[in-house]
Coordinates of C-alpha atoms in Angstrom, one line a residue:
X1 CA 7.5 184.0 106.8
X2 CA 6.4 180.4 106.1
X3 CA 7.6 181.0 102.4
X4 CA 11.1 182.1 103.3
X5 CA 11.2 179.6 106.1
X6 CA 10.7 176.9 103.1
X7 CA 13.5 178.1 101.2
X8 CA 15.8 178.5 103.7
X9 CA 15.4 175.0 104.8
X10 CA 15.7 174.0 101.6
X11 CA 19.0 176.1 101.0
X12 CA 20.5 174.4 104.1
X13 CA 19.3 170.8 102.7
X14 CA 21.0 171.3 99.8
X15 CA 24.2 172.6 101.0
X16 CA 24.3 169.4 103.6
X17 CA 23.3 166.8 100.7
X18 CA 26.3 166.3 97.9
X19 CA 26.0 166.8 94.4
X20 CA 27.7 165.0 91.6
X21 CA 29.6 161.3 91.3
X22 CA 33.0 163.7 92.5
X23 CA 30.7 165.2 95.8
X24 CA 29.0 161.8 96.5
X25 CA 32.3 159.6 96.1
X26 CA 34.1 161.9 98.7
X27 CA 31.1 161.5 101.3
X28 CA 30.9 157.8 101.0
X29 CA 34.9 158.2 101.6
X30 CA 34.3 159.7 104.6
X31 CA 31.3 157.8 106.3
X32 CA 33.4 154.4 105.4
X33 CA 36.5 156.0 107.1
X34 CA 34.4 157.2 110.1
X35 CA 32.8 153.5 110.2
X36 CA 35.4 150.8 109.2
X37 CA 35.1 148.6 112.4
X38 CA 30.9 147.7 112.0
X39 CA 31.6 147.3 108.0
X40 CA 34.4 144.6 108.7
X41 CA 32.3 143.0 111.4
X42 CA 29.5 142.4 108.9
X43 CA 31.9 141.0 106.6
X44 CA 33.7 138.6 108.9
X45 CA 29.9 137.9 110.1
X46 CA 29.2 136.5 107.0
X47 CA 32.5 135.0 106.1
X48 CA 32.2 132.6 109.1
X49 CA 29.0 130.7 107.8
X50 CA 30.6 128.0 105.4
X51 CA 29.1 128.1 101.8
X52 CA 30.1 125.0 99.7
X53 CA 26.8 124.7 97.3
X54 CA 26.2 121.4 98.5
X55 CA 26.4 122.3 101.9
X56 CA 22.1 123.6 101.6
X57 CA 21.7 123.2 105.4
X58 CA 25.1 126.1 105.6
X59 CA 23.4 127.8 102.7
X60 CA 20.1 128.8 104.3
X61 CA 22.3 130.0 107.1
X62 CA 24.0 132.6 104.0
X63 CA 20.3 132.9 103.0
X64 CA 19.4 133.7 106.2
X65 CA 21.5 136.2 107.0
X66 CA 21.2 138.1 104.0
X67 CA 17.2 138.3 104.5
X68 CA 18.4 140.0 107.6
X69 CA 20.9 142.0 106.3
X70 CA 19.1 143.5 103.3
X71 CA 15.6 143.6 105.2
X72 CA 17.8 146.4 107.6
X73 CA 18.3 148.5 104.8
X74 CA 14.3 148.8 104.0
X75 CA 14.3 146.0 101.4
X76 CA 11.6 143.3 101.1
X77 CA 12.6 139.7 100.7
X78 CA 11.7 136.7 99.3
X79 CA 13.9 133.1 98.9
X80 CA 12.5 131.9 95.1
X81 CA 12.7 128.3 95.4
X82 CA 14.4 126.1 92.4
X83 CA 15.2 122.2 92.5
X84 CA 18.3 123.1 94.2
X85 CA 19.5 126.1 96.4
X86 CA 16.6 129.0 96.8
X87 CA 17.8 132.3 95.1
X88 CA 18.1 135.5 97.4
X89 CA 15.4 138.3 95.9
X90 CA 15.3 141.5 97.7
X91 CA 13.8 145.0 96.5
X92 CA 13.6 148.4 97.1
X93 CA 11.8 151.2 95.7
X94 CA 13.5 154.6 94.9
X95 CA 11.3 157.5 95.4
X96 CA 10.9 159.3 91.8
X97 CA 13.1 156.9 90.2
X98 CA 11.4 155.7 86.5
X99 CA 13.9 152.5 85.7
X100 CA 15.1 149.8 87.6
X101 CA 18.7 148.3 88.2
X102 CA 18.9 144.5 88.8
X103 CA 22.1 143.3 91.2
X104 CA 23.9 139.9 90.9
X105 CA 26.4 138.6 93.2
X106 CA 26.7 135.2 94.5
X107 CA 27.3 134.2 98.1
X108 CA 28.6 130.2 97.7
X109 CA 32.0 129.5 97.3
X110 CA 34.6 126.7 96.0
X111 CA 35.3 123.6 98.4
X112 CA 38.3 124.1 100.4
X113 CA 41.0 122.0 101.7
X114 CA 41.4 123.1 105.1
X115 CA 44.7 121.5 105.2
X116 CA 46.6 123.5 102.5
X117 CA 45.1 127.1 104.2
X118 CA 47.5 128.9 106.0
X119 CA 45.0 129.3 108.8
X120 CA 43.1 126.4 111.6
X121 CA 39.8 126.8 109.3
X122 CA 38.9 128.7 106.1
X123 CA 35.9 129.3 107.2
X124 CA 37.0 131.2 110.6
X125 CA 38.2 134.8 108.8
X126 CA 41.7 135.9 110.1
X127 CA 43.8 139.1 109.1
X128 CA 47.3 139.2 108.4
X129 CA 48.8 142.3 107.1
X130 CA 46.0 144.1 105.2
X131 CA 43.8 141.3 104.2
X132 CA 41.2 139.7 105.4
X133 CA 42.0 136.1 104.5
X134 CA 38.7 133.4 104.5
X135 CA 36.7 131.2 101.7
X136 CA 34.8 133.8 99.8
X137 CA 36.5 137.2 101.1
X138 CA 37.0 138.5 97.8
X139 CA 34.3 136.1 95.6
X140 CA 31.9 136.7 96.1
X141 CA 31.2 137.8 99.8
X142 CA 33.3 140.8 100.3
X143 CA 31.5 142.8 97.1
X144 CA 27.7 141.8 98.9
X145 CA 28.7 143.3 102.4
X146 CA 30.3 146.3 100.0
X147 CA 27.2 146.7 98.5
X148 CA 25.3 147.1 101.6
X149 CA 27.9 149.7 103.4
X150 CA 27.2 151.7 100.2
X151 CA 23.7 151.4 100.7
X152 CA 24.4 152.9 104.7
X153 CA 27.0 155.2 103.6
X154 CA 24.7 156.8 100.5
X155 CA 21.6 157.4 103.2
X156 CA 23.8 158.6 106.3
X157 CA 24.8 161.6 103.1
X158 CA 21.2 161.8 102.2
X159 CA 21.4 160.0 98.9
X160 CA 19.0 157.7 97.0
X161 CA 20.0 155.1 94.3
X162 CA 19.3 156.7 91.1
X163 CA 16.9 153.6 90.1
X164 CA 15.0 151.4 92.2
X165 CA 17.2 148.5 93.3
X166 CA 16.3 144.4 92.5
X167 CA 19.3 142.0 94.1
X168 CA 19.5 138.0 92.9
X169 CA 22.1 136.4 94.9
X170 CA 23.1 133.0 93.7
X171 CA 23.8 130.1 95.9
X172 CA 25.2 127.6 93.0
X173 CA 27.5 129.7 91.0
X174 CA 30.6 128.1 91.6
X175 CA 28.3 125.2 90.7
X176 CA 27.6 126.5 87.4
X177 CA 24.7 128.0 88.3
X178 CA 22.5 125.2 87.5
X179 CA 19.0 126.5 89.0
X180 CA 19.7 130.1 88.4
X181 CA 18.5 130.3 84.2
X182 CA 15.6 128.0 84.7
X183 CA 14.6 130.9 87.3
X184 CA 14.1 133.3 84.6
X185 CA 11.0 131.5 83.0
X186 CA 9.7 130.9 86.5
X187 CA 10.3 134.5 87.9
X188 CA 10.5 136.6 84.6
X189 CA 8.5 139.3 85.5
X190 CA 10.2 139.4 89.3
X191 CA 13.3 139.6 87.5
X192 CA 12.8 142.7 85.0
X193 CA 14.9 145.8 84.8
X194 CA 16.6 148.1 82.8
X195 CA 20.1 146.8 83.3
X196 CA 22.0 144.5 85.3
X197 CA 25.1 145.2 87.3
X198 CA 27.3 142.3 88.3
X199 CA 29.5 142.8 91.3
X200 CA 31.6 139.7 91.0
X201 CA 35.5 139.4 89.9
X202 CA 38.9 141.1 90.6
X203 CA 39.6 144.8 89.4
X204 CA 42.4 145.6 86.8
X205 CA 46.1 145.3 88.4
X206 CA 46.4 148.9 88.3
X207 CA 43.9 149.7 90.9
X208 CA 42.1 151.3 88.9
X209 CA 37.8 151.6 88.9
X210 CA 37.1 149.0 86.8
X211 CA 34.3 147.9 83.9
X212 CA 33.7 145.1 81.8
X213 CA 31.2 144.3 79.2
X214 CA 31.2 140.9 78.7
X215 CA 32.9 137.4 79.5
X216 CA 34.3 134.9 77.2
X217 CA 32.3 131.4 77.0
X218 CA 33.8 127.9 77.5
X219 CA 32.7 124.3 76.1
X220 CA 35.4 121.5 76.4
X221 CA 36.2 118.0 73.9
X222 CA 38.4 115.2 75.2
X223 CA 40.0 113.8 71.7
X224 CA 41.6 110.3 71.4
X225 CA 43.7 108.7 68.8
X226 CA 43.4 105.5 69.4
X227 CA 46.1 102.6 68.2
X228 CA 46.8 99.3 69.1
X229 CA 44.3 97.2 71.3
X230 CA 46.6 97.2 74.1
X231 CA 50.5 98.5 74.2
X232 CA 53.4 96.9 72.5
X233 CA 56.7 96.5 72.7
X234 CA 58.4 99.5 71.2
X235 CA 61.8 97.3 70.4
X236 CA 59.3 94.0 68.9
X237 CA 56.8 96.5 66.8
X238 CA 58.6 99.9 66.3
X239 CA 58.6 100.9 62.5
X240 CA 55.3 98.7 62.1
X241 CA 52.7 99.2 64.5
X242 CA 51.3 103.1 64.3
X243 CA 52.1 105.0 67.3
X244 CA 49.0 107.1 68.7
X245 CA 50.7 109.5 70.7
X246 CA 52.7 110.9 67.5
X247 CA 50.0 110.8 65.5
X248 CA 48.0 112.8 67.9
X249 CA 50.8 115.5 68.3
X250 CA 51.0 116.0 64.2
X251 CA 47.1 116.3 64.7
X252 CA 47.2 119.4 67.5
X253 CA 50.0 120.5 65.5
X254 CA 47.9 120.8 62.4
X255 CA 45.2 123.0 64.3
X256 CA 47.8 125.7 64.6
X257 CA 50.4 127.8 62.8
X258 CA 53.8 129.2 63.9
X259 CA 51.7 132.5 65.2
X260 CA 49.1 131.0 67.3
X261 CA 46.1 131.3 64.6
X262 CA 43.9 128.5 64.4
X263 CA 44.5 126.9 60.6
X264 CA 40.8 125.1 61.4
X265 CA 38.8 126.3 58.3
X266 CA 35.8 128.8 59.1
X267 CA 37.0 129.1 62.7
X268 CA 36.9 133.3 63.2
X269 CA 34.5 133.7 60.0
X270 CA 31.4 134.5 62.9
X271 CA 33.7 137.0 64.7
X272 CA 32.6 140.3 63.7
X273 CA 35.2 142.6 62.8
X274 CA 35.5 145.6 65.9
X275 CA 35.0 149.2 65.2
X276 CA 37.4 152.3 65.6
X277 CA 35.5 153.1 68.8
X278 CA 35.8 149.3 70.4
X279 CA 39.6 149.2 68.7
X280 CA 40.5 152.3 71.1
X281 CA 38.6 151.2 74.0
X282 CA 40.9 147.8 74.2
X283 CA 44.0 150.2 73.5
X284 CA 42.8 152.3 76.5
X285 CA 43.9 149.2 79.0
X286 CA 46.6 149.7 80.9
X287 CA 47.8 146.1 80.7
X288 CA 51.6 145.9 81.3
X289 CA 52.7 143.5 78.6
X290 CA 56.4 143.6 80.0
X291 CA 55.5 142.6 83.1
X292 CA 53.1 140.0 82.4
X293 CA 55.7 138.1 80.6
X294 CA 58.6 138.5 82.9
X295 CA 55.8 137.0 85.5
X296 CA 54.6 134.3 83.4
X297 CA 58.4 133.5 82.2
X298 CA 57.7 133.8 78.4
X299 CA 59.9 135.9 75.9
X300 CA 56.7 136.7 73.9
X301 CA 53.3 136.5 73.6
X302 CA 52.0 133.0 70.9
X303 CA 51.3 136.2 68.5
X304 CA 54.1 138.7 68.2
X305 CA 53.4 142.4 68.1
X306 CA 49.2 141.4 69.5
X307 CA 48.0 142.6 73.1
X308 CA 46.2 140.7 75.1
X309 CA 43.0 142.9 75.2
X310 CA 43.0 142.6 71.3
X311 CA 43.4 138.4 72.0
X312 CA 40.8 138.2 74.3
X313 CA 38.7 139.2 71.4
X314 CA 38.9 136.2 69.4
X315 CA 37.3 132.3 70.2
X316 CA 40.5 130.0 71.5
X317 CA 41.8 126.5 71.1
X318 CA 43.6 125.4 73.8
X319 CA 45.2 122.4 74.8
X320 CA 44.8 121.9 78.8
X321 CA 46.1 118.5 78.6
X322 CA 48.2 115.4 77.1
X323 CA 48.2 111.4 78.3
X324 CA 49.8 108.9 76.9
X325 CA 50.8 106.0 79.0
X326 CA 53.7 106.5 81.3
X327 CA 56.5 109.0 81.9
X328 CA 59.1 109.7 84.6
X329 CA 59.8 107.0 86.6
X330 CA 56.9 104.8 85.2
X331 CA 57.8 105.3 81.6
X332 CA 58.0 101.8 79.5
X333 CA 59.7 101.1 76.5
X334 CA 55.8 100.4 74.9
X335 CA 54.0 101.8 71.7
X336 CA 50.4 102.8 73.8
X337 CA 47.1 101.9 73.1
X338 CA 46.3 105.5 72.9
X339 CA 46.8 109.5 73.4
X340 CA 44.6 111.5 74.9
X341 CA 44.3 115.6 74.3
X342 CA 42.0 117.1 76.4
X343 CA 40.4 120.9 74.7
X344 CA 39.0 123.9 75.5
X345 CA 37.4 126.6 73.6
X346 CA 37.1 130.1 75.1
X347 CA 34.0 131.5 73.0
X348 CA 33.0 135.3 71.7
X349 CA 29.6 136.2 71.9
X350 CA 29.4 135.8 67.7
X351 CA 30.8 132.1 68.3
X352 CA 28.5 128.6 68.8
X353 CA 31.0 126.0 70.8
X354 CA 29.4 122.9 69.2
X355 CA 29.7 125.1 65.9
X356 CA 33.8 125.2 66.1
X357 CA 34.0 121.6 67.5
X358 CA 31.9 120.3 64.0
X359 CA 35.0 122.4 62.6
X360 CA 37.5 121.1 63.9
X361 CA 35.8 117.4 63.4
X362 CA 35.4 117.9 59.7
X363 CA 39.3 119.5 60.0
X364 CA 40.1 116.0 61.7
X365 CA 38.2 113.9 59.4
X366 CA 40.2 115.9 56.7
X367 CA 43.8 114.5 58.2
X368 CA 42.6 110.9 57.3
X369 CA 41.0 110.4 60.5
X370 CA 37.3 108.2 61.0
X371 CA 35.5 109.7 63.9
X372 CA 33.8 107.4 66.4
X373 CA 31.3 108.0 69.1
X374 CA 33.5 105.6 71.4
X375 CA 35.7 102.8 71.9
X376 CA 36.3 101.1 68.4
X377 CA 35.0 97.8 67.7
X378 CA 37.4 95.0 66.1
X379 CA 35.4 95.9 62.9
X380 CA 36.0 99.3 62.8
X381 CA 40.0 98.5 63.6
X382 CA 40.3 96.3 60.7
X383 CA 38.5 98.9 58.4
X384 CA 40.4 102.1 59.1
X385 CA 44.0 103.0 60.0
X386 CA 43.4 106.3 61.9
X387 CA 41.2 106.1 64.8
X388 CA 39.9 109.0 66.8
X389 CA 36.8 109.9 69.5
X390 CA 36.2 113.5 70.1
X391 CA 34.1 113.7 72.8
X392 CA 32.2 117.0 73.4
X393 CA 31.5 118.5 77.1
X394 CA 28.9 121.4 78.2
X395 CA 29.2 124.8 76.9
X396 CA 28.8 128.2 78.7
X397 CA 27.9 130.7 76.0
X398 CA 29.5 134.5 76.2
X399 CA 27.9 137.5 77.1
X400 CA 28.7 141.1 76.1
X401 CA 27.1 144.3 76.6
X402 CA 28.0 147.0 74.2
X403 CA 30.1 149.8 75.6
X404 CA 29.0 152.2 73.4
X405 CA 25.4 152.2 74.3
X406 CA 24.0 155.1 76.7
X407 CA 23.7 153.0 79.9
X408 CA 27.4 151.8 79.6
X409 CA 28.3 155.5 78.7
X410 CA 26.7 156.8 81.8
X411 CA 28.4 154.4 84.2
X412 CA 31.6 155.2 82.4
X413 CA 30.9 158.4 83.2
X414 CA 29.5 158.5 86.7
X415 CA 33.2 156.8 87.4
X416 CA 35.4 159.1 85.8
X417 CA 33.9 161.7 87.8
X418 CA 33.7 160.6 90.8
X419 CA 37.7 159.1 90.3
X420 CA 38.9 161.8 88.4
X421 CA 40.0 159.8 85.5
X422 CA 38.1 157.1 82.9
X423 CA 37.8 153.8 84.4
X424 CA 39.6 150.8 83.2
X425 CA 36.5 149.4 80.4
X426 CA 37.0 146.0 79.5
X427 CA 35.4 144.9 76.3
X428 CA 35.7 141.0 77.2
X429 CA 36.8 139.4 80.0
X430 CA 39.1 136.6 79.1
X431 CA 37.5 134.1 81.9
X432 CA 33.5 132.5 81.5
X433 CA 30.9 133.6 84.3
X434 CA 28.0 131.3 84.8
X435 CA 25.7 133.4 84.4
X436 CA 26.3 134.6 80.9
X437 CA 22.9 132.3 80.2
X438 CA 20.8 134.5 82.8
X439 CA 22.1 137.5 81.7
X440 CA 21.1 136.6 77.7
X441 CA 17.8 135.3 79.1
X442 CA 16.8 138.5 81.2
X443 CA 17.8 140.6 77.8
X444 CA 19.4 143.4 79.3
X445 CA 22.6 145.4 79.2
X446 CA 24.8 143.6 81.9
X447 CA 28.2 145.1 83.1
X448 CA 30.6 143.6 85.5
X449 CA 31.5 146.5 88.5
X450 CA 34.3 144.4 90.1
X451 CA 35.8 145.9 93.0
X452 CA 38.4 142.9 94.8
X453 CA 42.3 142.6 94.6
X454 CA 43.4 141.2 91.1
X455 CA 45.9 138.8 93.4
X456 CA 43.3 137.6 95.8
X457 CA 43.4 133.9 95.3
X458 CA 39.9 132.8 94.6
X459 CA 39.3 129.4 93.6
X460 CA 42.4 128.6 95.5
X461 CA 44.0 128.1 99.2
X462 CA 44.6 131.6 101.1
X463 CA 41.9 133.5 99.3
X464 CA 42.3 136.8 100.7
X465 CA 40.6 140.2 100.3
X466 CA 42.6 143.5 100.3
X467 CA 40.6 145.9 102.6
X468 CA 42.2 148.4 100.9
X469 CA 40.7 147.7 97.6
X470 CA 37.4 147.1 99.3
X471 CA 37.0 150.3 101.5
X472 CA 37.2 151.9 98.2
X473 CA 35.1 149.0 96.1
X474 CA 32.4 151.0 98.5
X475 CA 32.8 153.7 96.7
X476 CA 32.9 152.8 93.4
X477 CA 29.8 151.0 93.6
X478 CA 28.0 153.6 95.5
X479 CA 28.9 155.5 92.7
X480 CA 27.3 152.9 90.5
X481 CA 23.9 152.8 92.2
X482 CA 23.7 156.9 91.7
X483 CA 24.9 157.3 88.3

């Protein structure tokens, strides 16, 4: 009797627990439906505690709460203490489980100027519409309180994570994240997994579940052509004295062709060259080309017939910015004392920033200019004729995770699934994430998981958070944590 008491309970276990990404999505669906008022109360809980990174008495408040939070759901804690903000640690064991998945998310946010806000106080959540509109709804907030609902919805169905769970929430990272790779040396072992999921960033436009592999890296040059001392008459000197601002247009012109490619010599020669597989997987993006441009107001994109995904794939040159004495209602009839460009480089993972900026000195050196390390003495004016200063800035490196390999195959996977259709996999996100360092440091396979609105303002006034997108962001990364 005992043995056929056994297996009936069993039976009856197994018919009440779900089985599959398809089974567990439509419980989690059902449990967030059933239980949308404590969720949002959580989030609007959180969302209330300011969290400018230099605001550390408002960030052990975040810290605080999230010790709570997490230590609810049966995780340990710890704060792991750096020069500047404490990282969040929490973990939780997985009964039978034989790898472990590391989480990143990050709970500061930008500064805000409260009087741009369409609201008394960014930091008081308020809902208009369908969103949820507060500093930090959608980045990074919103995904953390996600990740906890999944946490409640996958137990009330009598789920486990399919690893045991690790969780490093940064307090800097829209401060560059300046304590968060020294961390690794400190807390190495702490830190170890089998991969790393980052639930941080907007999903694709479409709506669609979303995964990317990687972020593009960033390092920045102010370069200055410098001419006379001070300005001079333009109608006194014109024709004579060497005007800097047109020199330094011909100079940005001669770092590009008609088509957008940079003419810099050795610029792509790290980039390696993508395989059939990663060609189809950018083809696979649903980006509507039609509509970006009638959004943007362009007739076509700087390289005819190219998509963006297949852009985003290559290191950039961009110029963010031109000076040269006065225009408008300023403007003098002067020849200036100098033009200023300020650059950008968005990186690949194959591609060094101070590499391509030792390029594209040696490609300026090559248009008859002499480089100097600042402003030019009276010597060096008398000796040359074509003055310039590039001045480097930090750099960010990129990070990519190979979508081929067996972890990135499973999520993909798990999410088709459970969504009834192949998630949206990014290769390369166009943008740089601070944490690319941390992720190369750790050395394991990282992917993005975003789950927030594409138009949700972050970085900006009104930053809002679609609760449609993030009652179903619960899903998708409960689906994550049991793939």
């Amino acid at each position: 009797m005992r043995g056929a008491a056994l297996v009936l309970l069993l039976s009856v276990l197994s018919a009440q627990t779900p089985s599959g990404p398809a089974a567990t999505r439509a419980a989690v669906e059902r449990w967030v439906t059933a239980n949308q008022r404590p969720i949002v109360a959580e989030l609007m809980a959180l969302l209330a505690i300011p969290n400018v990174a230099a605001d550390r008495a408002n960030i052990l408040r975040n810290v605080a709460f999230l010790e709570q939070a997490f230590a609810t759901r049966g995780f340990t804690t710890r704060r792991l203490e750096t020069p500047g903000n404490p990282l969040f640690f929490a973990e939780r064991r997985t009964p039978g489980a034989t790898k472990t998945t590391l989480i990143y998310a990050h709970v500061d946010g930008q500064p805000v100027d409260a009087k741009a806000w369409n609201q008394p106080d960014p930091f008081t959540p308020v809902t208009r519409g369908d969103r949820i509109y507060a500093r930090s709804a959608s980045d990074d907030k919103g995904p953390i309180i996600a990740t906890l609902a999944a946490l409640d919805a996958l137990a009330a169905a009598g789920l486990q994570p399919s690893t045991h769970l690790k969780v490093i929430i940064d307090a800097e990272e829209e401060a560059s994240s300046p304590s968060l790779v020294p961390a690794v040396t400190q807390y190495r072992d702490l830190l170890a997994a089998d991969m790393m999921l980052i639930f941080d960033g907007p999903i694709h436009s479409s709506g669609r579940p979303t995964l990317a592999f990687g972020a593009r890296g960033i390092i920045t040059a102010t370069l200055t052509v410098f001419g006379p001392k001070s300005g001079v008459h333009s109608g006194n000197y014109g024709n004579w004295v060497p005007n800097p601002a047109l020199r330094l247009s011909q100079l940005i012109a001669s770092l590009k062709d008609d088509e957008g490619r940079v003419t810099v010599e050795g610029y792509y020669d790290d980039v390696a060259a993508l395989t059939a597989e990663e060609r189809a997987l950018l083809a696979g993006v649903p980006d509507d080309s039609a509509q970006l441009m009638r959004a943007f107001g362009i007739a076509a994109p700087e390289r005819k017939g190219r998509s963006l995904q297949e852009g985003l794939q290559e290191p950039t040159l961009n110029i963010r910015g031109l000076a040269s004495s006065h225009v408008g209602a300023g403007a003098r009839t002067i020849i200036p004392d100098r033009a200023v460009a300020e650059i950008d480089l968005r990186l690949v993972k194959e591609t060094s920033g101070r590499k391509l900026l030792q390029l594209i000195a040696d490609h300026i050196r090559r248009q008859g200019f002499h480089l100097v390390d600042g402003e030019p003495d009276d010597a060096t004016r008398a000796q040359y004729s074509k003055i310039a200063w590039l001045r480097v800035g930090q750099e960010t490196p990129a990070f990519r995770t190979s979508p081929l390999l067996p972890e990135s195959r499973a999520l993909a996977s798990a999410m088709e699934a459970a969504f009834g259709a192949p998630p949206v996999q990014i290769r390369t996100l166009g943008g740089t994430v601070p944490i690319a360092p941390f992720v190369d440091a750790l050395r394991v396979p990282a992917v993005l998981v975003p789950i927030v609105n594409f138009d949700n303002n972050q970085h900006e006034e009104n930053e809002n958070l679609r609760m449609g997108h993030f009652f179903t962001g619960i899903q998708i990364l409960a689906v994550a944590l049991t793939r």
